[in-house]
Coordinates of C-alpha atoms (C1' of nucleotides) in Angstrom, one line a residue:
Chain A
M777 CA -44.0 164.7 225.4
K778 CA -42.9 166.4 222.2
Q779 CA -41.8 163.0 221.1
D780 CA -44.7 161.2 222.7
I781 CA -46.9 163.8 219.7
A782 CA -44.1 163.4 217.1
L783 CA -43.9 159.7 217.1
A784 CA -47.8 159.8 217.1
V785 CA -47.5 162.2 214.3
Q786 CA -45.7 159.4 212.3
A787 CA -47.7 156.3 212.7
A788 CA -50.8 158.6 211.4
C789 CA -48.9 159.5 208.6
A790 CA -48.3 154.9 207.9
D791 CA -51.8 154.6 209.2
V792 CA -53.7 157.2 206.4
F793 CA -51.1 157.7 203.6
G794 CA -49.3 154.3 204.5
V795 CA -46.3 156.6 204.5
D796 CA -43.1 155.3 206.6
D797 CA -40.1 156.7 207.3
Q798 CA -41.7 160.3 207.3
T799 CA -39.3 162.6 209.8
V800 CA -41.7 165.1 211.9
V801 CA -41.5 167.8 213.0
L802 CA -42.6 169.9 215.9
T803 CA -42.6 173.6 216.3
R804 CA -44.2 175.9 219.1
P805 CA -46.5 177.2 217.3
D806 CA -48.2 181.1 218.3
E807 CA -49.8 180.4 221.4
Q808 CA -53.7 180.9 219.8
F809 CA -52.8 178.8 217.5
G810 CA -52.2 175.3 219.8
D811 CA -48.7 173.7 221.7
Y812 CA -47.2 171.8 219.2
A813 CA -48.0 172.4 214.7
T814 CA -46.8 170.8 212.4
N815 CA -46.1 170.3 208.6
V816 CA -45.8 167.6 207.1
A817 CA -49.1 167.6 206.2
M818 CA -47.7 170.0 203.0
R819 CA -44.6 168.1 202.4
L820 CA -46.8 165.2 202.2
A821 CA -49.0 166.7 199.6
G822 CA -46.6 167.2 196.6
A823 CA -45.7 163.2 196.7
L824 CA -49.3 162.6 197.8
H825 CA -50.3 164.4 194.7
K826 CA -53.3 166.0 197.0
N827 CA -54.2 168.8 198.9
P828 CA -51.9 169.7 201.6
R829 CA -55.2 170.9 203.6
E830 CA -57.1 167.8 202.6
V831 CA -54.3 165.9 203.5
A832 CA -54.1 168.0 207.5
N833 CA -57.9 166.9 207.5
A834 CA -57.5 163.3 207.1
L835 CA -54.0 163.7 209.3
A836 CA -56.2 165.0 212.3
D837 CA -59.1 162.8 212.2
K838 CA -57.2 160.5 213.0
L839 CA -54.9 162.4 216.0
R840 CA -58.0 163.0 217.4
A841 CA -59.0 159.9 218.1
V842 CA -55.2 158.7 218.9
L843 CA -54.4 162.1 221.4
C844 CA -57.3 161.6 222.8
D845 CA -55.7 161.3 225.8
T846 CA -53.6 164.6 225.3
A847 CA -54.7 166.6 223.0
S848 CA -57.6 168.7 224.3
E849 CA -57.6 170.3 219.9
V850 CA -55.8 169.0 216.3
S851 CA -56.9 171.7 214.3
V852 CA -55.6 172.6 210.9
A853 CA -55.4 176.5 209.7
G854 CA -53.5 178.1 207.3
P855 CA -52.1 176.8 204.1
G856 CA -52.5 172.5 205.6
F857 CA -50.8 173.8 209.3
L858 CA -51.9 170.8 211.7
N859 CA -51.6 172.2 215.3
I860 CA -51.8 170.5 218.6
R861 CA -53.1 172.0 222.3
L862 CA -52.6 170.0 224.8
S863 CA -55.6 169.1 227.5
D864 CA -54.9 170.6 230.7
A865 CA -53.5 167.1 231.9
A866 CA -51.0 166.8 229.2
L867 CA -49.7 169.8 230.2
A868 CA -49.0 169.9 234.1
R869 CA -47.5 166.2 233.0
A870 CA -45.2 168.2 230.0
A871 CA -44.9 171.0 232.4
S872 CA -42.7 168.6 235.1
E873 CA -41.4 166.4 233.0
E874 CA -37.2 165.6 232.6
P875 CA -35.3 166.5 230.0
A876 CA -34.2 162.4 227.8
A877 CA -31.2 161.3 229.0
S878 CA -29.9 161.1 225.7
F879 CA -26.4 160.4 227.4
A880 CA -26.9 157.8 229.1
G881 CA -24.2 155.2 229.5
K882 CA -22.4 157.3 227.2
T883 CA -19.3 158.1 228.2
V884 CA -18.1 161.8 226.5
L885 CA -14.5 163.7 227.4
V886 CA -15.2 167.9 226.9
E887 CA -11.3 169.1 226.1
Y888 CA -11.4 172.7 226.7
S889 CA -10.1 175.7 228.8
D890 CA -6.7 174.1 227.1
P891 CA -4.1 177.4 228.6
N892 CA -1.0 176.8 227.3
P893 CA 1.4 177.3 230.8
F894 CA 4.4 180.1 230.1
K895 CA 1.3 181.9 228.9
P896 CA -1.1 184.8 229.9
L897 CA -4.8 183.2 230.1
H898 CA -6.9 186.0 228.7
A899 CA -10.8 186.6 227.9
G900 CA -10.7 183.7 224.8
H901 CA -9.8 181.6 228.1
L902 CA -12.5 182.9 230.4
Y903 CA -15.0 181.7 227.2
T904 CA -14.2 178.5 226.4
T905 CA -13.5 177.3 230.3
L906 CA -16.9 179.2 231.0
V907 CA -18.3 177.5 227.7
G908 CA -17.2 174.2 228.4
D909 CA -18.0 173.6 231.6
M910 CA -21.7 174.2 230.3
I911 CA -22.0 171.6 227.4
A912 CA -20.0 169.2 229.8
R913 CA -22.8 169.9 232.3
L914 CA -25.0 169.4 229.5
V915 CA -23.6 165.7 228.3
E916 CA -23.7 165.3 231.8
R917 CA -27.4 165.7 233.3
A918 CA -28.3 164.1 230.2
G919 CA -26.3 160.9 231.6
A920 CA -23.0 161.0 230.1
K921 CA -19.9 159.9 231.8
T922 CA -18.4 163.0 232.1
V923 CA -15.0 163.4 231.5
R924 CA -13.2 166.7 231.9
L925 CA -10.0 167.3 229.9
N926 CA -8.2 170.1 229.8
Y927 CA -4.8 169.8 227.1
G928 CA -2.1 172.7 227.6
G929 CA 1.1 173.6 225.5
D930 CA 4.1 172.5 228.4
V931 CA 6.7 172.3 225.0
G932 CA 7.1 173.6 221.4
L933 CA 7.7 177.2 220.1
H934 CA 6.1 179.6 223.2
V935 CA 7.9 177.9 225.6
G936 CA 11.3 178.4 223.8
K937 CA 10.4 181.8 223.7
S938 CA 9.4 182.5 226.7
M939 CA 11.9 180.0 228.8
W940 CA 14.4 182.2 226.6
A941 CA 13.8 185.5 228.1
I942 CA 13.5 184.1 230.8
V943 CA 16.4 183.4 231.6
K944 CA 18.2 185.9 229.8
H945 CA 16.1 188.4 232.5
L946 CA 17.7 186.4 235.3
G947 CA 21.0 186.7 233.8
G948 CA 21.8 183.5 233.3
E949 CA 20.7 180.3 234.0
H950 CA 20.4 181.2 237.9
P951 CA 16.5 179.4 239.4
E952 CA 17.6 181.1 242.8
A953 CA 16.9 184.3 241.1
L954 CA 13.1 182.8 240.8
T955 CA 12.4 183.9 244.5
Q956 CA 12.7 187.6 244.1
I957 CA 9.7 187.0 242.3
A958 CA 6.7 187.8 245.0
E959 CA 4.0 185.2 244.5
A960 CA 1.1 187.6 243.5
D961 CA 3.4 188.8 240.4
R962 CA 4.4 185.7 238.9
P963 CA 1.4 185.5 236.4
S964 CA 2.7 189.4 235.1
W965 CA 6.0 188.4 235.0
L966 CA 5.3 185.2 233.2
G967 CA 3.3 186.8 230.6
A968 CA 6.2 189.7 230.5
R969 CA 9.0 187.2 229.8
Y970 CA 6.4 185.5 226.6
V971 CA 5.9 188.7 225.0
E972 CA 10.0 189.7 224.9
G973 CA 10.0 186.1 223.6
N974 CA 7.8 186.4 221.3
N975 CA 9.3 190.4 220.0
A976 CA 12.7 189.1 219.8
Y977 CA 12.0 186.0 217.6
E978 CA 10.2 188.0 215.3
D979 CA 12.9 191.1 215.3
N980 CA 15.6 189.8 215.8
E981 CA 17.4 187.0 213.8
S982 CA 20.2 185.8 215.9
A983 CA 17.2 185.5 219.7
K984 CA 15.2 183.5 217.2
Q985 CA 18.4 181.5 216.3
E986 CA 18.5 180.8 220.4
I987 CA 15.6 180.4 220.7
I988 CA 14.7 177.2 218.4
A989 CA 18.2 176.4 220.3
V990 CA 16.1 176.3 223.9
N991 CA 13.2 175.2 222.4
K992 CA 15.0 172.0 221.6
R993 CA 16.9 172.0 224.9
V994 CA 12.7 171.8 226.4
Y995 CA 12.2 168.6 224.6
Q996 CA 15.5 167.6 225.5
L997 CA 15.0 168.1 229.1
H998 CA 11.7 165.8 228.8
A999 CA 13.0 163.0 226.6
D1000 CA 15.8 162.9 230.1
N1001 CA 13.2 163.7 232.4
D1002 CA 15.6 166.1 233.9
H1003 CA 14.1 167.7 236.9
T1004 CA 17.6 168.5 238.1
S1005 CA 19.5 170.8 235.7
P1006 CA 19.7 174.9 236.8
F1007 CA 17.2 175.0 234.0
A1008 CA 15.2 172.3 234.3
H1009 CA 14.9 173.7 237.8
I1010 CA 14.1 176.9 236.3
Y1011 CA 11.5 175.4 233.4
W1012 CA 9.3 173.0 236.2
T1013 CA 9.3 175.9 238.7
C1014 CA 7.7 178.4 236.3
R1015 CA 5.3 175.4 234.4
Q1016 CA 4.2 175.3 238.2
W1017 CA 3.4 178.9 238.6
S1018 CA 1.7 178.7 235.2
Y1019 CA -0.5 175.5 237.3
D1020 CA -1.1 177.5 239.9
Y1021 CA -2.3 180.8 238.0
F1022 CA -4.7 178.9 236.5
A1023 CA -6.0 177.0 239.3
T1024 CA -6.9 180.5 240.7
L1025 CA -9.4 181.4 238.1
Y1026 CA -10.8 178.3 237.8
T1027 CA -12.1 178.5 241.2
Q1028 CA -13.1 182.0 240.8
L1029 CA -15.3 181.1 238.2
Q1030 CA -16.8 177.9 240.4
V1031 CA -16.0 175.5 237.7
T1032 CA -16.4 172.3 237.9
P1033 CA -13.3 170.7 238.3
F1034 CA -11.1 168.8 235.6
D1035 CA -10.7 165.3 235.8
R1036 CA -7.6 165.7 234.2
F1037 CA -5.0 168.1 232.9
I1038 CA -2.6 166.5 230.2
P1039 CA 0.0 168.7 229.7
E1040 CA 1.8 168.4 225.9
S1041 CA 4.5 166.5 227.0
D1042 CA 3.0 163.7 228.1
V1043 CA 1.8 163.0 225.0
T1044 CA 3.8 164.8 222.4
L1045 CA 6.4 161.0 222.1
L1046 CA 3.4 158.8 221.5
G1047 CA 2.7 161.6 219.0
V1048 CA 6.0 161.7 217.2
A1049 CA 6.2 157.8 217.1
T1050 CA 2.6 157.4 215.4
V1051 CA 3.3 160.2 213.0
R1052 CA 7.2 158.1 211.9
E1053 CA 5.3 154.8 212.3
Q1054 CA 2.6 156.5 209.6
L1055 CA 5.4 158.6 207.4
A1056 CA 6.6 154.6 207.0
K1057 CA 3.3 153.5 205.8
G1058 CA 2.6 156.5 203.3
V1059 CA 0.1 158.7 205.1
Y1060 CA 2.6 161.6 205.9
K1061 CA 4.7 162.2 203.3
K1062 CA 8.5 164.0 204.1
S1063 CA 8.9 167.1 201.8
G1064 CA 12.6 168.3 201.9
D1065 CA 13.0 167.9 206.5
A1066 CA 9.5 167.9 207.0
V1067 CA 7.0 165.6 207.6
V1068 CA 3.8 166.9 206.9
F1069 CA 0.5 165.3 206.2
E1070 CA -1.7 166.8 203.3
G1071 CA -5.2 167.9 202.7
E1072 CA -5.6 168.2 199.3
P1073 CA -7.0 164.5 198.5
F1074 CA -9.2 165.8 201.1
G1075 CA -10.8 169.0 200.2
L1076 CA -8.7 170.5 203.0
H1077 CA -4.7 172.3 203.0
T1078 CA -1.2 170.5 204.1
R1079 CA -0.2 171.3 207.3
V1080 CA 3.2 170.5 209.2
F1081 CA 3.7 167.6 212.0
I1082 CA 7.3 167.5 212.4
N1083 CA 9.3 170.5 211.2
S1084 CA 12.9 170.7 210.2
E1085 CA 14.2 170.6 213.2
G1086 CA 12.7 167.4 213.9
L1087 CA 10.9 169.1 216.0
P1088 CA 6.9 168.0 216.8
T1089 CA 4.6 170.4 215.5
Y1090 CA 1.3 170.7 217.5
E1091 CA -0.6 169.3 214.6
T1092 CA 1.8 165.5 216.4
K1093 CA 0.9 166.4 219.7
D1094 CA -3.0 166.5 218.5
V1095 CA -2.6 162.9 217.0
G1096 CA -0.8 162.2 220.3
L1097 CA -3.5 163.5 222.4
S1098 CA -6.7 161.8 219.9
L1099 CA -4.9 158.8 221.0
T1100 CA -3.6 158.6 224.1
K1101 CA -7.7 159.8 225.2
W1102 CA -8.6 157.1 222.9
K1103 CA -6.1 154.2 224.8
E1104 CA -6.9 155.9 228.1
Y1105 CA -11.1 156.2 227.6
P1106 CA -10.8 152.8 226.1
N1107 CA -14.1 153.2 223.0
F1108 CA -15.5 156.6 224.4
D1109 CA -19.0 157.9 222.6
K1110 CA -17.8 161.5 221.7
S1111 CA -14.7 163.5 222.0
I1112 CA -16.0 167.0 222.2
I1113 CA -13.3 169.1 221.9
I1114 CA -14.3 173.2 222.4
T1115 CA -11.7 175.4 221.0
A1116 CA -11.4 179.1 219.2
N1117 CA -12.5 179.4 215.6
E1118 CA -9.0 179.6 214.1
Q1119 CA -8.1 176.1 214.8
A1120 CA -11.1 175.2 212.6
Q1121 CA -9.3 174.1 209.5
Y1122 CA -6.5 173.5 211.5
M1123 CA -7.9 171.1 213.2
Q1124 CA -10.1 168.9 210.4
V1125 CA -6.4 168.7 208.7
V1126 CA -5.6 166.8 212.1
I1127 CA -8.5 165.0 212.8
A1128 CA -8.7 163.8 208.7
S1129 CA -4.4 162.4 208.9
I1130 CA -5.5 160.8 211.8
R1131 CA -8.5 158.5 210.3
Q1132 CA -6.3 157.5 208.1
F1133 CA -4.8 154.8 210.4
A1134 CA -7.2 155.2 213.6
P1135 CA -10.8 156.1 212.4
E1136 CA -12.8 155.1 215.6
P1137 CA -11.2 157.7 217.4
A1138 CA -12.0 160.5 214.6
E1139 CA -15.4 159.9 213.9
H1140 CA -16.0 160.5 217.7
T1141 CA -14.5 163.2 217.9
V1142 CA -16.6 166.8 217.9
H1143 CA -14.5 170.1 217.4
L1144 CA -16.2 173.0 217.4
T1145 CA -15.2 176.4 218.5
H1146 CA -16.3 179.9 219.6
G1147 CA -15.2 183.7 218.0
V1148 CA -13.7 186.1 219.9
V1149 CA -14.4 188.2 223.2
K1150 CA -14.4 191.8 222.8
L1151 CA -14.8 194.5 224.8
Q1152 CA -17.7 197.1 223.9
G1153 CA -16.0 199.7 221.5
G1154 CA -14.1 197.0 220.3
V1155 CA -10.5 197.8 220.4
K1156 CA -8.7 194.7 218.3
M1157 CA -5.7 193.1 220.6
S1158 CA -2.8 190.8 220.4
S1159 CA -0.8 188.7 222.1
R1160 CA 2.6 189.6 220.9
K1161 CA 1.7 193.2 221.7
G1162 CA 1.4 192.0 225.3
N1163 CA -1.9 194.8 225.4
I1164 CA -4.6 192.0 225.8
V1165 CA -7.2 191.7 227.6
S1166 CA -6.8 188.7 230.1
A1167 CA -9.7 186.9 231.8
L1168 CA -9.1 188.2 235.3
D1169 CA -9.8 191.5 233.3
I1170 CA -13.1 190.4 232.2
L1171 CA -14.6 190.0 236.2
A1172 CA -12.8 192.7 237.1
A1173 CA -14.6 195.1 234.7
A1174 CA -17.7 192.9 235.6
R1175 CA -17.2 194.3 239.8
V1176 CA -16.8 198.0 238.2
A1177 CA -19.5 198.3 236.5
G1178 CA -21.6 196.4 239.5
A1179 CA -19.5 199.2 241.6
E1180 CA -20.9 202.0 239.6
T1181 CA -24.2 201.2 239.1
G1182 CA -24.5 201.7 243.0
T1183 CA -26.1 198.1 243.0
N1184 CA -22.6 196.8 245.1
P1185 CA -23.4 192.8 243.0
S1186 CA -22.2 190.1 245.2
E1187 CA -19.2 188.1 243.8
E1188 CA -22.1 184.6 243.0
T1189 CA -23.7 188.0 240.6
V1190 CA -20.4 189.3 239.7
L1191 CA -20.3 185.6 238.2
A1192 CA -24.1 185.5 236.8
A1193 CA -23.0 188.3 234.9
V1194 CA -19.7 186.6 233.5
K1195 CA -20.4 183.8 232.4
Y1196 CA -24.5 184.9 231.2
A1197 CA -23.0 187.3 228.9
L1198 CA -20.9 184.7 227.5
A1199 CA -23.4 182.1 227.0
K1200 CA -26.5 183.5 225.9
N1201 CA -24.8 184.0 222.4
R1202 CA -25.0 181.7 220.1
M1203 CA -20.9 179.6 219.7
G1204 CA -19.2 180.5 217.0
G1205 CA -19.4 184.2 216.7
D1206 CA -17.2 186.6 218.1
I1207 CA -18.8 188.5 221.1
V1208 CA -18.8 192.2 222.8
Y1209 CA -18.6 191.7 226.3
D1210 CA -19.9 194.9 227.8
P1211 CA -20.0 195.4 231.6
K1212 CA -22.3 197.6 232.3
E1213 CA -25.0 195.3 230.0
S1214 CA -23.6 192.3 231.9
I1215 CA -24.6 193.4 235.3
A1216 CA -27.2 195.1 234.8
L1217 CA -30.0 194.1 236.9
E1218 CA -32.8 194.8 233.5
G1219 CA -32.8 193.2 230.2
N1220 CA -31.4 190.2 228.8
S1221 CA -28.8 189.5 231.9
G1222 CA -27.4 186.8 234.5
P1223 CA -28.3 189.1 237.3
Y1224 CA -31.7 189.5 235.9
L1225 CA -32.6 186.3 236.3
Q1226 CA -31.0 185.8 239.3
Y1227 CA -33.7 188.2 240.6
A1228 CA -36.4 186.6 239.2
H1229 CA -35.5 183.8 241.1
A1230 CA -35.5 185.1 244.6
R1231 CA -38.7 186.9 243.6
A1232 CA -40.4 184.1 243.1
R1233 CA -38.9 182.0 246.3
S1234 CA -39.9 184.8 248.6
I1235 CA -43.2 184.1 247.5
L1236 CA -42.8 180.3 248.3
A1237 CA -40.9 181.5 251.6
K1238 CA -44.4 184.0 252.8
A1239 CA -46.8 181.0 251.8
E1240 CA -44.5 179.1 253.7
G1241 CA -46.8 175.5 255.3
M1242 CA -49.3 175.6 253.6
D1243 CA -50.9 172.8 250.9
M1244 CA -49.4 172.9 247.7
A1245 CA -51.1 170.1 246.4
I1246 CA -53.2 170.6 243.0
T1247 CA -56.3 170.3 243.1
P1248 CA -56.7 167.9 240.4
D1249 CA -61.1 169.1 239.3
Q1250 CA -59.9 172.6 238.6
A1251 CA -58.8 173.5 235.0
F1252 CA -56.0 176.3 234.5
Q1253 CA -57.4 179.8 233.5
P1254 CA -55.8 180.6 230.7
A1255 CA -53.4 183.1 232.4
E1256 CA -51.8 179.7 234.6
R1257 CA -52.1 178.3 230.7
L1258 CA -49.4 180.7 229.2
L1259 CA -47.2 179.9 232.2
L1260 CA -47.3 176.4 232.6
R1261 CA -47.0 176.2 228.4
K1262 CA -44.1 178.0 229.3
V1263 CA -42.3 175.8 231.8
A1264 CA -43.2 173.0 229.6
E1265 CA -41.3 173.7 226.9
F1266 CA -38.5 173.5 229.9
A1267 CA -37.4 169.3 228.8
E1268 CA -37.2 170.1 224.6
T1269 CA -35.0 173.7 224.8
V1270 CA -32.8 170.9 227.7
E1271 CA -32.5 168.6 224.7
R1272 CA -31.7 170.3 222.0
A1273 CA -29.3 172.8 223.4
T1274 CA -28.0 169.0 224.6
E1275 CA -28.5 167.5 221.3
E1276 CA -26.3 170.3 219.1
Y1277 CA -23.3 171.6 222.8
M1278 CA -25.4 174.6 222.4
P1279 CA -25.7 176.5 225.5
H1280 CA -27.5 179.5 224.4
Y1281 CA -31.0 178.1 223.9
I1282 CA -31.6 177.1 227.2
C1283 CA -30.8 181.5 228.3
T1284 CA -33.3 182.6 225.3
Y1285 CA -35.6 179.9 227.4
L1286 CA -35.1 181.0 231.0
Y1287 CA -35.1 185.2 229.8
E1288 CA -38.8 184.5 228.5
L1289 CA -39.4 182.5 231.1
A1290 CA -39.1 184.7 233.9
Q1291 CA -41.0 187.6 231.4
V1292 CA -43.8 185.2 231.1
F1293 CA -43.4 184.5 235.0
N1294 CA -43.5 188.3 235.9
H1295 CA -46.4 189.2 233.4
F1296 CA -48.5 186.6 235.4
Y1297 CA -47.8 187.6 238.4
E1298 CA -47.9 191.3 237.2
H1299 CA -51.6 190.6 236.6
N1300 CA -52.6 188.1 239.4
R1301 CA -52.7 188.0 243.2
V1302 CA -51.1 184.6 243.9
I1303 CA -51.5 184.7 247.4
G1304 CA -54.7 185.7 248.9
S1305 CA -56.8 184.7 245.4
E1306 CA -58.7 181.6 245.6
R1307 CA -56.7 180.0 243.6
Q1308 CA -53.7 180.5 246.0
L1309 CA -53.1 176.3 246.0
Q1310 CA -52.8 176.0 242.4
R1311 CA -51.1 179.5 241.7
L1312 CA -48.3 178.7 244.2
R1313 CA -47.4 174.8 242.8
L1314 CA -47.2 177.0 239.7
V1315 CA -44.8 179.4 241.1
E1316 CA -42.7 176.6 242.5
L1317 CA -42.3 174.5 239.2
Y1318 CA -41.1 178.1 237.8
A1319 CA -39.0 178.9 240.8
D1320 CA -37.3 175.3 240.2
T1321 CA -37.9 175.1 236.2
L1322 CA -35.2 178.8 236.8
K1323 CA -32.9 177.2 239.5
K1324 CA -32.2 174.0 236.8
G1325 CA -31.6 175.9 233.7
L1326 CA -29.4 178.1 235.8
G1327 CA -27.4 175.5 236.9
L1328 CA -26.5 174.3 233.9
L1329 CA -25.1 177.4 233.2
G1330 CA -23.0 176.9 236.1
I1331 CA -25.0 179.9 237.3
T1332 CA -26.3 179.9 241.5
A1333 CA -30.2 181.1 241.9
P1334 CA -29.8 182.1 245.4
D1335 CA -32.8 182.5 247.6
A1336 CA -32.7 186.1 248.7
M1337 CA -30.3 188.7 247.1
Chain B
rG438 C1' -5.8 184.1 194.8
rC439 C1' -7.6 180.0 197.2
rC440 C1' -10.8 177.4 201.3
rC441 C1' -13.8 178.1 206.0
rG442 C1' -17.3 181.7 208.5
rC443 C1' -19.8 185.4 208.7
rG444 C1' -23.8 189.5 207.7
rU445 C1' -30.9 190.7 210.9
rA446 C1' -33.7 197.1 214.0
rG447 C1' -29.7 203.4 216.2
rC448 C1' -26.5 199.4 219.3
rU449 C1' -25.7 194.4 221.4
rC450 C1' -28.1 189.7 219.3
rA451 C1' -32.6 185.6 219.1
rG452 C1' -34.8 183.6 214.9
rU453 C1' -35.6 175.4 215.2
rG454 C1' -34.6 170.5 209.4
rG455 C1' -38.9 176.2 204.7
rA456 C1' -43.9 178.4 207.0
rU457 C1' -49.8 181.5 209.8
rU458 C1' -48.4 188.6 210.9
rA459 C1' -40.0 188.8 211.4
rG460 C1' -38.7 189.0 217.5
rA461 C1' -36.1 190.5 222.1
rG462 C1' -33.0 192.9 225.5
rC463 C1' -30.6 198.2 225.6
rG464 C1' -31.4 203.2 223.9
rU465 C1' -35.6 206.9 222.7
rC466 C1' -40.9 208.4 223.7
rU467 C1' -45.3 207.4 226.6
rG468 C1' -48.5 205.8 230.5
rG469 C1' -49.2 202.9 234.8
rC470 C1' -46.6 202.1 241.6
rU471 C1' -48.6 203.8 250.8
rU472 C1' -46.1 197.4 245.2
rC473 C1' -48.0 189.3 246.9
rG474 C1' -39.3 192.3 246.5
rG475 C1' -41.7 197.3 240.9
rA476 C1' -35.2 195.6 240.0
rC477 C1' -42.2 195.4 237.6
rC478 C1' -45.9 195.7 233.4
rA479 C1' -48.4 198.6 229.1
rG480 C1' -47.5 201.4 224.8
rA481 C1' -45.2 204.0 221.1
rA482 C1' -41.6 205.2 217.5
rG483 C1' -38.0 202.2 215.3
rG484 C1' -36.4 196.6 209.6
rC485 C1' -36.1 196.7 200.9
rC486 C1' -33.0 190.5 207.4
rG487 C1' -25.9 193.7 202.9
rG488 C1' -26.6 193.7 197.0
rG489 C1' -29.0 190.8 192.6
rG490 C1' -30.7 186.6 190.4
rG491 C1' -33.2 181.2 191.4
rU492 C1' -35.8 176.8 193.3
rU493 C1' -40.8 176.3 195.6
rC494 C1' -47.4 177.5 196.7
rG495 C1' -44.3 179.6 200.9
rA496 C1' -37.0 182.0 201.7
rG497 C1' -34.0 186.2 206.9
rC498 C1' -33.3 180.3 206.0
rC499 C1' -32.0 176.3 200.2
rC500 C1' -29.1 177.0 195.3
rC501 C1' -25.7 181.2 192.2
rU502 C1' -23.3 185.1 191.6
rC503 C1' -21.5 189.9 193.8
rC504 C1' -19.9 193.3 198.1
rG505 C1' -18.4 194.3 202.6
rC506 C1' -15.9 192.0 207.3
rG507 C1' -13.1 187.9 210.2
rG508 C1' -10.1 184.0 210.1
rG509 C1' -6.9 180.2 207.9
rU510 C1' -3.4 179.3 203.9
rA511 C1' 4.1 174.3 205.4
rC512 C1' 7.5 174.4 209.5
rC513 C1' 2.9 178.7 216.5
rA514 C1' -2.2 176.3 217.8

RNA sequence: GCCCGCGUAGCUCAGUGGAUUAGAGCGUCUGGCUUCGGACCAGAAGGCCGGGGGUUCGAGCCCCUCCGCGGGUACCA
């Protein structure tokens, strides 16, 4: 609908003023002005050397004729805004319109979550997992063949640190000692080892040298495909513990399962080979014993791809990952990568370097970044000290807050609370997570929307068996029209969220939708009204829209709570 | 130092490619319930949109500059 009208306005500009290629932006004005508004007249006025209102009036005359089937009113207001009001029939059509399939036939890779084995899952992982799931749902709904990828560092310095501490803790390379660690304790035990290794690396020079040696052994273990030595046994066992621990979280969160886990060790060799090959071609440069990419000519900074020890850094592995994606999903249309903000400039350097020898995957890669999740009261967290907020801590905090309010929320409401709280802010900024606010049944929260949905369903249940057909000759009353108008914004909201990869637009919209409904419901009888049929149909449309929107966020919409 | 991002109500945040009168939730205050689930609704108070300059008919939004906060800045990512 919106698109059709924009095209009509564009055509009118061409017909009346001979202006082609005029980008028309339609906005949603205040209800009193109409359903859509545009400022084209004011933008055209300058170039045409005409009065904006004059331009607007000429366009309005044209549009009244062209849009006679969809618009009930085209008016000019203020300095020259064109306001368009939809006819009831057009509005009803718009309200049941599906969002456009803008990714139909396209392949979109979405990489998110990306936890590193041997390290704990912190609140940031929870955030990228949930938001990544939402973005994947958005592009999938838009018709994309979606591939959900999970990339994790099972090699690299952090593994060296952990393995160093693990071996030390086991009193040597004794894999059998691992059996003494209870299954439930494995994640925290591994987390503690990482903190030990990290502290030792920073504080103790001889430990640092040992860790560097252990790191090399881990790479060697992969090169040799060693699954039998005691060291390898410890490595593979602990790596599996990590993957089991990640799976626990994903199951709890009820996110869409990943299509593929790509451990770093799978892409390292390709990355190293590529960087060495491109070193010979001059893309990368030697700097001492290290191999770097000089970012300065691109307005970026220089980064090390292969360190002085001859080991690949994360940069090189990302090169390998990017080429692996292109090889295994050839000619993908989009590769979306979601990470924390701190990697924004890092990723620019990596992509700039890839662009020098593999322009296609580089051009089709989109890097989205998000902020840090802090708990209300915001204490600075440090993984080095081990006092991080873990992913599961956030869920636990929501449960505790729910219990404290006495509402005793179900697990699906706890999930709704956490998902919605993390999704409702524009991605990119830091999130201050307030468990109480997230679980609250009033205010802008997931549970509020679940309740709003359940409430509408209960009205419908009461009217079970009644004829739900709309009576076509009855015009909408103003209050009904307001609700219908809000429902009709669903399609364009989803389209925008998809286009910009911004799930929070959906949150804002759903909350507004629920408020508009509550307003309607407060002042208008549904069951028992003379207009019962139309109104039940409206309630159903509203409930369906709410449910669809929540579904895009990975939030369930129970019929009763 | 340089690069990137961010400063909107007491708090947490929306604010579309510039636009008609800056919005919401929480909190505070005032009203409305033997209810189609009041987990709601109606209303009030609370803003030099970090400061200053510029462009424009018009700037929270664009440009410049300063201040503050966060991140990055060669061998972690």
